[in-house]
C-alpha positions as YAML, in Angstrom:
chain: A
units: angstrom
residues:
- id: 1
  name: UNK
  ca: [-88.66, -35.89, -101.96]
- id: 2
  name: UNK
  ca: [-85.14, -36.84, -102.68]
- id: 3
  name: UNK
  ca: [-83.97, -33.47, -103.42]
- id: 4
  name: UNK
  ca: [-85.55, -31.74, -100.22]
- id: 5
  name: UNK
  ca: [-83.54, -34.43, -98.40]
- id: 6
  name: UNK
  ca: [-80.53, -33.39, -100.07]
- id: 7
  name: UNK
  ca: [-81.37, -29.78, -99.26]
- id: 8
  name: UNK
  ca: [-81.80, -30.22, -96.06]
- id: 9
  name: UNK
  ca: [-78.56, -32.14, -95.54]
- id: 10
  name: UNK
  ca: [-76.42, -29.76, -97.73]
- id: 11
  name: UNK
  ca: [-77.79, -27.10, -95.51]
- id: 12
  name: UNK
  ca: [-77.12, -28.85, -92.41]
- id: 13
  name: UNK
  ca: [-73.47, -29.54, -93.59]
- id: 14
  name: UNK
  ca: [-72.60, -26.03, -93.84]
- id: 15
  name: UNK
  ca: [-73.63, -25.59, -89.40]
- id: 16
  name: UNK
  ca: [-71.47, -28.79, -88.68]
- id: 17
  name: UNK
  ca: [-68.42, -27.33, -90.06]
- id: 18
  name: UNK
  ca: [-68.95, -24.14, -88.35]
- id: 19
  name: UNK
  ca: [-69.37, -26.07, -85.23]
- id: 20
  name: UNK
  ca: [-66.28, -27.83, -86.05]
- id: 21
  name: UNK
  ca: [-64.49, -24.62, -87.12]
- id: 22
  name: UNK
  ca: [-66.00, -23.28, -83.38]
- id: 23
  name: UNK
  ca: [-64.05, -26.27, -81.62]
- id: 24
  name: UNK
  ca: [-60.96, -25.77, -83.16]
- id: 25
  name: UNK
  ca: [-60.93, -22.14, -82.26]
- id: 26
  name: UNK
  ca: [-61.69, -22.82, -79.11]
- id: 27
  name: UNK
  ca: [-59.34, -25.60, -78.32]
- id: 28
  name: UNK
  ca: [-56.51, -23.54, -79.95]
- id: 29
  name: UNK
  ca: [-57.41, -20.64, -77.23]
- id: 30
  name: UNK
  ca: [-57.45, -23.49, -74.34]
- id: 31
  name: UNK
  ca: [-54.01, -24.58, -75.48]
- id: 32
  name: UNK
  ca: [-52.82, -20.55, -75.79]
- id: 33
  name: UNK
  ca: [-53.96, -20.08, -72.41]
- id: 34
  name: UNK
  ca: [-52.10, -23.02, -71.41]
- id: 35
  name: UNK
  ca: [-49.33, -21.99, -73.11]
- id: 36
  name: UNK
  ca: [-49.17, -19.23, -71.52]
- id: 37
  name: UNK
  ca: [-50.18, -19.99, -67.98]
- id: 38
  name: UNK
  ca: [-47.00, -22.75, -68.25]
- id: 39
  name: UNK
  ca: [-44.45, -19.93, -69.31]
- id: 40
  name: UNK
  ca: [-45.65, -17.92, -66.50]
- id: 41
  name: UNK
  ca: [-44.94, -20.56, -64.20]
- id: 42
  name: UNK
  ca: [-41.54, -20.90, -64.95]
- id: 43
  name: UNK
  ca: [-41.03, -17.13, -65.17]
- id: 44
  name: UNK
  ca: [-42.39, -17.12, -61.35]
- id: 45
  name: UNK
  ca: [-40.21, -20.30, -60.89]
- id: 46
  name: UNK
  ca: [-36.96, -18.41, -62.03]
- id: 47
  name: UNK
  ca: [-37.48, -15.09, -60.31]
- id: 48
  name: UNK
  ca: [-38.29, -17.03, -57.16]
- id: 49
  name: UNK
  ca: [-35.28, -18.92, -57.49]
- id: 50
  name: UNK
  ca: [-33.30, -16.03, -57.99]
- id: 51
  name: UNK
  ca: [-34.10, -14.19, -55.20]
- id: 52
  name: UNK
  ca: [-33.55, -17.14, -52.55]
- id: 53
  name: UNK
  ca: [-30.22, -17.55, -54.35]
- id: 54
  name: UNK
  ca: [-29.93, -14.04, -53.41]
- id: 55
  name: UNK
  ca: [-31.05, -13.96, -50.35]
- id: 56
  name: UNK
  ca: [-28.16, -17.42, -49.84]
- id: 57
  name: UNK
  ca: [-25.69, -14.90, -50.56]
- id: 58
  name: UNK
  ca: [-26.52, -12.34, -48.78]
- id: 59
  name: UNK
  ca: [-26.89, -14.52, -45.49]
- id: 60
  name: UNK
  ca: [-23.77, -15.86, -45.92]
- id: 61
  name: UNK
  ca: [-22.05, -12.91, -46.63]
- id: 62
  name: UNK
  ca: [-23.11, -11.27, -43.37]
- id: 63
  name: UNK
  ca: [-22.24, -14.80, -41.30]
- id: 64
  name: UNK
  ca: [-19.15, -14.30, -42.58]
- id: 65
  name: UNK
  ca: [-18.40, -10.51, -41.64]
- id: 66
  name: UNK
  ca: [-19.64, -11.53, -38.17]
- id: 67
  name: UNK
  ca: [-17.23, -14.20, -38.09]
- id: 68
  name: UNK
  ca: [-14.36, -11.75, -39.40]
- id: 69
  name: UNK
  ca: [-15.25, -9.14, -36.56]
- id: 70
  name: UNK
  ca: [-15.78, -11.40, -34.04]
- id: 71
  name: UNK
  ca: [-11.89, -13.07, -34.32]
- id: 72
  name: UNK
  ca: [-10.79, -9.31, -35.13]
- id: 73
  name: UNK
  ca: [-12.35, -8.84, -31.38]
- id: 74
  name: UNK
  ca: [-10.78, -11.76, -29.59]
- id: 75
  name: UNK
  ca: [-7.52, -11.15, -31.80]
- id: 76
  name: UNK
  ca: [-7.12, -7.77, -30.06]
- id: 77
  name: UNK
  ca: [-7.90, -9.26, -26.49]
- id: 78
  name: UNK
  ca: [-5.72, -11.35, -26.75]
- id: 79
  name: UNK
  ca: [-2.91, -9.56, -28.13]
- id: 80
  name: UNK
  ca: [-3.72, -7.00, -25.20]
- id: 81
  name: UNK
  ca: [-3.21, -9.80, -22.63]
- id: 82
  name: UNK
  ca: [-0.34, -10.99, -24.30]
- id: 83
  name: UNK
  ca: [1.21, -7.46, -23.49]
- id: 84
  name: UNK
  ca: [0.50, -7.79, -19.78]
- id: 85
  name: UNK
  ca: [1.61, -11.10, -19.64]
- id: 86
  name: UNK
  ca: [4.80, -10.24, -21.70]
- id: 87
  name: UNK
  ca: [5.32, -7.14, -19.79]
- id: 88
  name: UNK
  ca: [4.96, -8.74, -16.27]
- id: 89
  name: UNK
  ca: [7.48, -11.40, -17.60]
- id: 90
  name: UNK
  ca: [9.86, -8.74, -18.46]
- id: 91
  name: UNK
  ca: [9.57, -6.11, -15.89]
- id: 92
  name: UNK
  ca: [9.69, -9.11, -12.84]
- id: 93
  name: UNK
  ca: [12.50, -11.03, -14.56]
- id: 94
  name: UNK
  ca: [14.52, -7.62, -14.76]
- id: 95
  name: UNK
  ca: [13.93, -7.01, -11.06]
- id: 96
  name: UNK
  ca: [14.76, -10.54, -10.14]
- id: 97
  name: UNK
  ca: [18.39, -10.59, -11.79]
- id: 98
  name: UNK
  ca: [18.77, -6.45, -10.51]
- id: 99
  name: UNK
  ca: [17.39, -5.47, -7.61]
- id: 100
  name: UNK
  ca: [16.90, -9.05, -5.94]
- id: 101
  name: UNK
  ca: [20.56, -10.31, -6.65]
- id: 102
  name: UNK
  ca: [22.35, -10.94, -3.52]
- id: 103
  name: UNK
  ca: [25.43, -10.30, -5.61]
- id: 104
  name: UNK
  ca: [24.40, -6.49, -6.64]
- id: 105
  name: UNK
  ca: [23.59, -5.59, -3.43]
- id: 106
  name: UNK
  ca: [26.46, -6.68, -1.79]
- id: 107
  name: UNK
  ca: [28.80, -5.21, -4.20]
- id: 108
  name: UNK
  ca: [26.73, -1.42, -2.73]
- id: 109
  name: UNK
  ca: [28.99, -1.95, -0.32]
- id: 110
  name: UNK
  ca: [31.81, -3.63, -1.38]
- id: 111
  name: UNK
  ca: [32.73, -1.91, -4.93]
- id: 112
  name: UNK
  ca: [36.15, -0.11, -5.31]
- id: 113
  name: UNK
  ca: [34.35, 3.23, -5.32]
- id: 114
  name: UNK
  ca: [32.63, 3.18, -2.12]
- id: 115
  name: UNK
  ca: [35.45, 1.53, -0.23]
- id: 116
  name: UNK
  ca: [38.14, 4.27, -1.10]
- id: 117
  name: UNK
  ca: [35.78, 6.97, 0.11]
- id: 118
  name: UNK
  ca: [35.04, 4.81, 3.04]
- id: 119
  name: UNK
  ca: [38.92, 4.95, 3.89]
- id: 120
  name: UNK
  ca: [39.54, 8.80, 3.19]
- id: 121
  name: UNK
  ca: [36.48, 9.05, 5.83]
- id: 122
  name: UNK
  ca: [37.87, 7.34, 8.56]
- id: 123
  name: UNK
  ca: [41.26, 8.54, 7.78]
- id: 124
  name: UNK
  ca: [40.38, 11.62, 8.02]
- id: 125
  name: UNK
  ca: [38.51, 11.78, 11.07]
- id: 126
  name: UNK
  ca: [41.47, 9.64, 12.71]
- id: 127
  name: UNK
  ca: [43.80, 12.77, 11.71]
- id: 128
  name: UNK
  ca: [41.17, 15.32, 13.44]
- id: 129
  name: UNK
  ca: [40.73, 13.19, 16.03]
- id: 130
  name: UNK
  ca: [44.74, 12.79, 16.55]
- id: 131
  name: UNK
  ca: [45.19, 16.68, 16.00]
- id: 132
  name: UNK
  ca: [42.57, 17.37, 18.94]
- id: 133
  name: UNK
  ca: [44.57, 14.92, 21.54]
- id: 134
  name: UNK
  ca: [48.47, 16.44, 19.94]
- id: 135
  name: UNK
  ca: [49.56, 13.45, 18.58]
- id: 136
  name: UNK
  ca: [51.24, 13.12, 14.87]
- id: 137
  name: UNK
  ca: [49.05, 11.84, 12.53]
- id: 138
  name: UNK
  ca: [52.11, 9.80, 10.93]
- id: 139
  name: UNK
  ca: [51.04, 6.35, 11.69]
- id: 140
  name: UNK
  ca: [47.60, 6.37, 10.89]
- id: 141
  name: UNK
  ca: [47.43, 5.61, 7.49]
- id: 142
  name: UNK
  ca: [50.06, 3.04, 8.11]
- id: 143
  name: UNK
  ca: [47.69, 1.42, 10.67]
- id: 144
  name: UNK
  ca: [44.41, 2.44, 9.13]
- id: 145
  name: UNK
  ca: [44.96, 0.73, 5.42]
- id: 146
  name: UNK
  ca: [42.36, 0.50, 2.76]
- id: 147
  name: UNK
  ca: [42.75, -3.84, 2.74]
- id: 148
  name: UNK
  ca: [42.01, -3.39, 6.27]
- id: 149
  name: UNK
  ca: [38.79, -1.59, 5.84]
- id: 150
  name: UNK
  ca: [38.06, -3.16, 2.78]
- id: 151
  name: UNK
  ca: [38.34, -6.57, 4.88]
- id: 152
  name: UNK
  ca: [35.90, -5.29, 7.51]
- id: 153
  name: UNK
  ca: [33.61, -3.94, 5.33]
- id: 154
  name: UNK
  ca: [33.39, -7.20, 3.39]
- id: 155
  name: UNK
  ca: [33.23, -9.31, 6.67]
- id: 156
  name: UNK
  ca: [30.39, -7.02, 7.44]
- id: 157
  name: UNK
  ca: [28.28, -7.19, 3.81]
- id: 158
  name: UNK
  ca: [29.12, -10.73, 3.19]
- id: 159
  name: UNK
  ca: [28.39, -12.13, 6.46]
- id: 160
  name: UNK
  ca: [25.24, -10.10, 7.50]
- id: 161
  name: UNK
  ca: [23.31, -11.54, 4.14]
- id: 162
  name: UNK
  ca: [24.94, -15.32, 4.42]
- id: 163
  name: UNK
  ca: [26.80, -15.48, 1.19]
- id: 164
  name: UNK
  ca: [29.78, -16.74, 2.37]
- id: 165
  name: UNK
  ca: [30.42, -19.61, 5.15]
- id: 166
  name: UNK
  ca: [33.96, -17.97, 6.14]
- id: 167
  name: UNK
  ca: [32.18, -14.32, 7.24]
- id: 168
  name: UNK
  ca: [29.47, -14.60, 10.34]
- id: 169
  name: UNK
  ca: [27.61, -12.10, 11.79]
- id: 170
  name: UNK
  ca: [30.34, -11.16, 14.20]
- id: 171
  name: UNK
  ca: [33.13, -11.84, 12.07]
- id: 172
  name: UNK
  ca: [33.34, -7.97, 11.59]
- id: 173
  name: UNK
  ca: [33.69, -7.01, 15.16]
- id: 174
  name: UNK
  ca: [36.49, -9.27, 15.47]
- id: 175
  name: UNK
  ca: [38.13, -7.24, 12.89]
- id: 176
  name: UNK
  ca: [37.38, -4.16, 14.25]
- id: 177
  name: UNK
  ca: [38.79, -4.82, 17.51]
- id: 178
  name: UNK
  ca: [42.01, -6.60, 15.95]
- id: 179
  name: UNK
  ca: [42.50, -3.23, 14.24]
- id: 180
  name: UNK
  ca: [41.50, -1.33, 17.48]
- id: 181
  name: UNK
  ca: [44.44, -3.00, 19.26]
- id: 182
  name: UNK
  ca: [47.23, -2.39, 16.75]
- id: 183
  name: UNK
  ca: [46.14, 1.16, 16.41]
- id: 184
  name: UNK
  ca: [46.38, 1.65, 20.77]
- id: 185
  name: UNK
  ca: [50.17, 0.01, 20.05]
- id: 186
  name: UNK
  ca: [51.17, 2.25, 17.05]
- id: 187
  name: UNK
  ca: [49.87, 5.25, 19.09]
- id: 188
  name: UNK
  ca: [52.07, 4.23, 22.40]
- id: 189
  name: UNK
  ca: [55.05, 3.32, 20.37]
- id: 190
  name: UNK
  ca: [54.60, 6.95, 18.45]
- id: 191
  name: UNK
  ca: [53.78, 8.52, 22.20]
- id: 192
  name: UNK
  ca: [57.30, 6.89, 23.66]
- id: 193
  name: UNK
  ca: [59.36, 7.43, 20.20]
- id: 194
  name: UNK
  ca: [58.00, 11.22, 20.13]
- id: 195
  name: UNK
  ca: [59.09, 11.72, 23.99]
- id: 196
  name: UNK
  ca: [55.41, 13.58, 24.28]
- id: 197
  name: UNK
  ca: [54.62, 14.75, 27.56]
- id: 198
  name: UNK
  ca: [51.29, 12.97, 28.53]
- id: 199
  name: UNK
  ca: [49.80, 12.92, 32.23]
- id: 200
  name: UNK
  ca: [50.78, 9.53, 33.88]
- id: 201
  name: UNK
  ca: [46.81, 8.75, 33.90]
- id: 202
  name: UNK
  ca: [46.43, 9.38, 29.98]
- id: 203
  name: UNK
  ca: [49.81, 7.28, 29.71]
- id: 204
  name: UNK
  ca: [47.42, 3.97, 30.31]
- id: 205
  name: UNK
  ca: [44.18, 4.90, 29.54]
- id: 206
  name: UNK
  ca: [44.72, 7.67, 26.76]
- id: 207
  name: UNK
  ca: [45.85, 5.38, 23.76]
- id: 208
  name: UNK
  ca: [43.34, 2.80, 24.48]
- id: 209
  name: UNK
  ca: [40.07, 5.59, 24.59]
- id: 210
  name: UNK
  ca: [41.88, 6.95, 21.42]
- id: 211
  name: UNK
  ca: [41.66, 3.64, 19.48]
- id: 212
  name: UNK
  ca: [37.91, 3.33, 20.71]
- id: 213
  name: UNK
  ca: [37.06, 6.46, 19.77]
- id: 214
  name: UNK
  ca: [38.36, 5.17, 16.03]
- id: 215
  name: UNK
  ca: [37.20, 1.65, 16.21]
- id: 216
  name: UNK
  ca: [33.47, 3.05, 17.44]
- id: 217
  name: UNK
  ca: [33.57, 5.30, 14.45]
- id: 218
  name: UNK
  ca: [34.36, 2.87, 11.96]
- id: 219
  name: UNK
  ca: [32.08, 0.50, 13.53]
- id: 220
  name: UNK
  ca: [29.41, 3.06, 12.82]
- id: 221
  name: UNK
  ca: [30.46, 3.69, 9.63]
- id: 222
  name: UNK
  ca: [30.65, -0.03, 8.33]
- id: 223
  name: UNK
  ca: [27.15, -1.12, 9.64]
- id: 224
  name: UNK
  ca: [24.12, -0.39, 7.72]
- id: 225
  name: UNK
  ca: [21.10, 0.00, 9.93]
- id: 226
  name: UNK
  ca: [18.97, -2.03, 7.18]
- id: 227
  name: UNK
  ca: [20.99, -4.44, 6.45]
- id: 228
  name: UNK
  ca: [18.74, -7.22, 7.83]
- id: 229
  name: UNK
  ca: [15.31, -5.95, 6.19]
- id: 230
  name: UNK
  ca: [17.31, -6.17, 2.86]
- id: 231
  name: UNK
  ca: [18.41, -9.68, 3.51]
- id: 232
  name: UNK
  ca: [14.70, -10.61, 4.56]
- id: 233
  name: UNK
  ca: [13.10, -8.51, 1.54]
- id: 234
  name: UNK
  ca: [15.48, -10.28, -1.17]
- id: 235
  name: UNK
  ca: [15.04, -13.84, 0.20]
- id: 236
  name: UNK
  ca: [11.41, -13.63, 0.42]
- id: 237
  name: UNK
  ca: [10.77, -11.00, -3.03]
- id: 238
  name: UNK
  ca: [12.94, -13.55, -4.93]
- id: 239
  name: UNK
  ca: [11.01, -16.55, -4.04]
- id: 240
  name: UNK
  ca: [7.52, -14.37, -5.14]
- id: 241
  name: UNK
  ca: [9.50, -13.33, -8.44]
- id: 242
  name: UNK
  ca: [10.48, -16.99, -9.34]
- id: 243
  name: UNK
  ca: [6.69, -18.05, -9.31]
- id: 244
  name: UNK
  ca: [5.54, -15.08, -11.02]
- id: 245
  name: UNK
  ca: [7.97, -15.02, -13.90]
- id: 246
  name: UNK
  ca: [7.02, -18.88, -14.07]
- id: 247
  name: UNK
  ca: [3.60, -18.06, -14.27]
- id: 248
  name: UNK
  ca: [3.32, -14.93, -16.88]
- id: 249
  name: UNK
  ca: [5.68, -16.68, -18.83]
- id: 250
  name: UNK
  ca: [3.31, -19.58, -19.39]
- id: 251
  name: UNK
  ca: [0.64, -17.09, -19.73]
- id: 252
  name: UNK
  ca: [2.58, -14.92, -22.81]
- id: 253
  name: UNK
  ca: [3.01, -18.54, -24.14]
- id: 254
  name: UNK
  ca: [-0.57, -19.18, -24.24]
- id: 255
  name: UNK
  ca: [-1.53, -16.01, -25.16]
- id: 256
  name: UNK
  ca: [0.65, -15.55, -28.07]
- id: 257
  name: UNK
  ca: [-0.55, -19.38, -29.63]
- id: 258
  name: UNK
  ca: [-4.37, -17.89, -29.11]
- id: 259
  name: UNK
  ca: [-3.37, -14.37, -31.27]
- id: 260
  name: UNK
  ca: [-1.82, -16.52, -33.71]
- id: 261
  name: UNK
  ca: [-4.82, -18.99, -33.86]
- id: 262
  name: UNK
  ca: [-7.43, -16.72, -34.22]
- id: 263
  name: UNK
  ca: [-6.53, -14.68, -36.74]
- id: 264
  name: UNK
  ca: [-7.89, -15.46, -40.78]
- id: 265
  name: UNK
  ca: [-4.41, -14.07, -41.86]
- id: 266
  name: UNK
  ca: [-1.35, -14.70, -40.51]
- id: 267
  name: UNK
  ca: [0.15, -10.72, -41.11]
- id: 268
  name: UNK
  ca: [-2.52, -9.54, -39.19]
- id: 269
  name: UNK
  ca: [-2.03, -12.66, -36.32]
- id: 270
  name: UNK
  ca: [1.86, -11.13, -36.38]
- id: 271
  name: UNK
  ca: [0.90, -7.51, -36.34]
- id: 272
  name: UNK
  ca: [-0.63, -7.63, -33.35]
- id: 273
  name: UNK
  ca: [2.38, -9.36, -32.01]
- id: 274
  name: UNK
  ca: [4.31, -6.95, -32.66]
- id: 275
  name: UNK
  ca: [2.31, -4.06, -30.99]
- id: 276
  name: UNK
  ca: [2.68, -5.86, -27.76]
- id: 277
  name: UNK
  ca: [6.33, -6.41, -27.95]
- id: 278
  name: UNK
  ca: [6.55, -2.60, -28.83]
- id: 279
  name: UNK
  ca: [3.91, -1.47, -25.70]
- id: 280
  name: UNK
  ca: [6.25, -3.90, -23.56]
- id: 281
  name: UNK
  ca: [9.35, -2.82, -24.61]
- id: 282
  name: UNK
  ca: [7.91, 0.99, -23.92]
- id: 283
  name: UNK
  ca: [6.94, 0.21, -20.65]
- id: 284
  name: UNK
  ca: [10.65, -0.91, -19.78]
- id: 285
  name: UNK
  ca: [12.15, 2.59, -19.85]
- id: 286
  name: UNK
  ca: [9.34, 4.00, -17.28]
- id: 287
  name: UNK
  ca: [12.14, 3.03, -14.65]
- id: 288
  name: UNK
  ca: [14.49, 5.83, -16.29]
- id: 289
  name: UNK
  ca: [12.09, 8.41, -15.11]
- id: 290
  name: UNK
  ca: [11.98, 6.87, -11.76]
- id: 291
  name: UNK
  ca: [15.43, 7.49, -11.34]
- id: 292
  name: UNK
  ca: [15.84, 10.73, -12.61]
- id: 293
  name: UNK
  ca: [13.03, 11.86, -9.95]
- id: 294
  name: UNK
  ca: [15.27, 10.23, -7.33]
- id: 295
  name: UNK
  ca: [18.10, 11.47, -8.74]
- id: 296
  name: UNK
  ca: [16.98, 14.90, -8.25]
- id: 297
  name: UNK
  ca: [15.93, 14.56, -4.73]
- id: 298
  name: UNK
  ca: [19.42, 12.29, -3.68]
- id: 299
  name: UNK
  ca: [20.85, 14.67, -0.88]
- id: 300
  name: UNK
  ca: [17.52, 13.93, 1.32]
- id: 301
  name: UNK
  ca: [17.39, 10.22, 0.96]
- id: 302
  name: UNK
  ca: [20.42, 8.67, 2.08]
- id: 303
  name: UNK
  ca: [23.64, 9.83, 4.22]
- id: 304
  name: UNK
  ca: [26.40, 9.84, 3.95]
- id: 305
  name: UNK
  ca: [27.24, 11.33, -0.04]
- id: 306
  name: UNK
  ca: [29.64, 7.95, -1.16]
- id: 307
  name: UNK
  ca: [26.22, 5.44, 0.06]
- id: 308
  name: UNK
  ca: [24.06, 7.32, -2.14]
- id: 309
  name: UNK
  ca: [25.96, 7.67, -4.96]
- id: 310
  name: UNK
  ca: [26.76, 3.87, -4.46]
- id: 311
  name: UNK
  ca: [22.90, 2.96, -4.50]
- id: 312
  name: UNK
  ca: [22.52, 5.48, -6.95]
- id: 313
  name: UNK
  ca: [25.19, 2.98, -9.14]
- id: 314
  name: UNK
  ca: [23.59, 0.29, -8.25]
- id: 315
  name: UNK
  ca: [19.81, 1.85, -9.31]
- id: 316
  name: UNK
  ca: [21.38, 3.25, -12.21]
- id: 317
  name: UNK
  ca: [22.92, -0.65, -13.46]
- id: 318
  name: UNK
  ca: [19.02, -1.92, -13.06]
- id: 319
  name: UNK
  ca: [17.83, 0.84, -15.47]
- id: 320
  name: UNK
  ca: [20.59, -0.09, -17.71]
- id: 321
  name: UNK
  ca: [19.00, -3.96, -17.14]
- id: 322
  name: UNK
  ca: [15.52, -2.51, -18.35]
- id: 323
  name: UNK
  ca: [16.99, -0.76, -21.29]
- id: 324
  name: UNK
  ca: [18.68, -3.60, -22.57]
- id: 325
  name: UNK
  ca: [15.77, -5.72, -22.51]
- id: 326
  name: UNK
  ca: [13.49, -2.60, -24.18]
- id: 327
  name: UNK
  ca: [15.62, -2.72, -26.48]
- id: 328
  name: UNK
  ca: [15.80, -6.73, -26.99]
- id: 329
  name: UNK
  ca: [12.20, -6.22, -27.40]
- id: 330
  name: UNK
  ca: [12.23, -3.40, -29.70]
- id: 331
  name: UNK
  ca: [14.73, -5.44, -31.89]
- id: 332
  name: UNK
  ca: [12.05, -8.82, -31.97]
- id: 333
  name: UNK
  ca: [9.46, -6.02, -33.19]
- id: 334
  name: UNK
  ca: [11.18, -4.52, -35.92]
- id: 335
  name: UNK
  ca: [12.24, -8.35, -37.20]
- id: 336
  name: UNK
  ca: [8.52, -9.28, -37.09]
- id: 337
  name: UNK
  ca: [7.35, -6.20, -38.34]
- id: 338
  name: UNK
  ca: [9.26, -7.43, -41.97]
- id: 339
  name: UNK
  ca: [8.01, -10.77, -41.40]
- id: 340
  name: UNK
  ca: [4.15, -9.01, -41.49]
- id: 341
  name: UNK
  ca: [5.37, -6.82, -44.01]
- id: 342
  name: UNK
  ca: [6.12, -9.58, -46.10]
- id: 343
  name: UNK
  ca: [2.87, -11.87, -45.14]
- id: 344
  name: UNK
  ca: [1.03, -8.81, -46.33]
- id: 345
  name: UNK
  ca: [2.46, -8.25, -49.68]
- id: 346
  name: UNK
  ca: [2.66, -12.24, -50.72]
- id: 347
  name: UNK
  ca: [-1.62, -12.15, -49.47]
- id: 348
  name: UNK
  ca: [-2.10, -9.34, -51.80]
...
């Protein structure tokens, strides 16, 4: 009885460690699995991680070409409205100190040039004039000198735009009739010196209608039908260019400060800079083509030929105005294009 006991535990021993050997087994494929299932986890874990670190990148890589466009963009409006702005400055300010100076339009009429054609003219028709009545042209230049026409013609000029207290508006005519009396005296004197034979009614009324004649003509010669629109154009024009140049030039101010400010490198800020000085400075010589359409075209504009080459002097000393401030300009350009230069090679 014993021994069958024993039997039948030994043989029972054998199925318990088979079990056991089962569980083992088992729980070493549970702990595989696991194992596994953890390491691919944190496979999933690190590929996931790397792409949204990729996808970081990415993002902020196009945010920041959007950014870089976007102040390339308002860089180059601004750097076009600092050209008009600039340009406006430029162009009014030349006019202003040219065309508007009281001083360069008087001296039209007043320069050495125009007054020493002025005389030959009226000398010259005083001669004719003397020829047609018989009487010697001897004392006309002595009567009719160039300081006295000069004087008239500056009386005239200076005192029809008010820039000087001592000439008025009449002040001219005062002159003119001063020199119309000497010149009826000279020509009685050189009538009764002469011995000419003259009809007793030309004796009283000839010299006087002779000096008349010359004094009307010079008159006529000395005035300047637009003399008073001029006056009225540069008093009002200059006022309008004083408040413009004021104004652009706190514009080009403001819009130079904004090309500078927006820009993520300061050689390109200064490059476009300097492609509106040069555009500015280029648009300064447009009045040298004006002028050689005018120039072209002077015979039908103004009569006589000494007033329009006198304005044409005076139109040709604004150009040179322009050309020295083109070339002002070009000069700032070419110094800030080796500043840029410079900027660009010290970035690199």
């Amino acid at each position: 009885m014993e021994e069958k006991n024993n039997f039948v535990l030994s043989e029972k021993t054998p199925e318990k460690t088979h079990h056991s050997s089962s569980s083992s087994h088992s729980s070493s494929h549970r702990s595989s699995g696991s194992s596994s299932s953890h390491s691919s986890s944190q496979r999933s874990s690190g590929s996931s991680s790397s792409h949204s670190s990729s996808h970081s990148s990415s993002s902020k890589s196009k945010k920041k070409t959007k950014t870089h466009d976007e102040k390339g963009k308002l860089r180059t409006v601004f750097a076009f409205l600092l050209f008009v702005s600039l340009a406006a400055t430029v162009v009014f300010s030349g006019i202003r100190v040219t065309m508007l100076s009281p001083n360069r339009v008087a001296d039209v009429f007043t320069n050495h040039e125009y007054l020493t054609a002025l005389h030959r003219d009226v000398i010259d028709y005083s001669k004719d004039l003397c020829r047609k009545c018989g009487i010697p042209t001897d004392s006309i230049e002595e009567t009719i000198t160039y300081k006295s026409v000069e004087d008239i013609q500056k009386a005239y000029t200076l005192g029809m735009l008010s820039m000087d207290e001592k000439y008025s508006e009449t002040t001219y005519v005062d002159l003119i009739n001063s020199l119309g009396k000497n010149l009826e005296t000279s020509t009685k004197e050189m009538v009764a010196e002469n011995k000419l034979s003259v009809a007793e009614s030309q004796k009283q009324n000839g010299p006087k209608e002779f000096s008349n004649d010359i004094s009307s003509y010079i008159k006529k010669k000395v005035e300047f039908a637009y003399i008073s629109d001029v006056q009225s154009v540069v008093n009002v024009a200059s006022t309008a260019m004083n408040i413009a140049i004021a104004f652009f030039a706190v514009l080009t101010i403001a819009f130079f400060l904004l090309t500078i400010s927006v820009a993520d490198k300061h050689y390109r800020a200064f490059r476009s800079v300097v492609y509106s000085l040069f555009a500015s400075a280029m648009l300064c010589l447009f009045p040298a083509v004006f002028i050689g359409i005018v120039s072209l075209f002077k015979e039908l504009l103004i009569y006589p030929s000494y007033l329009c080459d006198s304005v044409l002097n005076f139109i040709n000393s604004c150009v040179s105005a322009f050309l020295v401030e083109a070339g002002m300009l070009f000069f700032v350009g070419v110094l800030l294009s080796a500043l840029v230069w410079k900027l660009k090679r010290n970035s690199e």
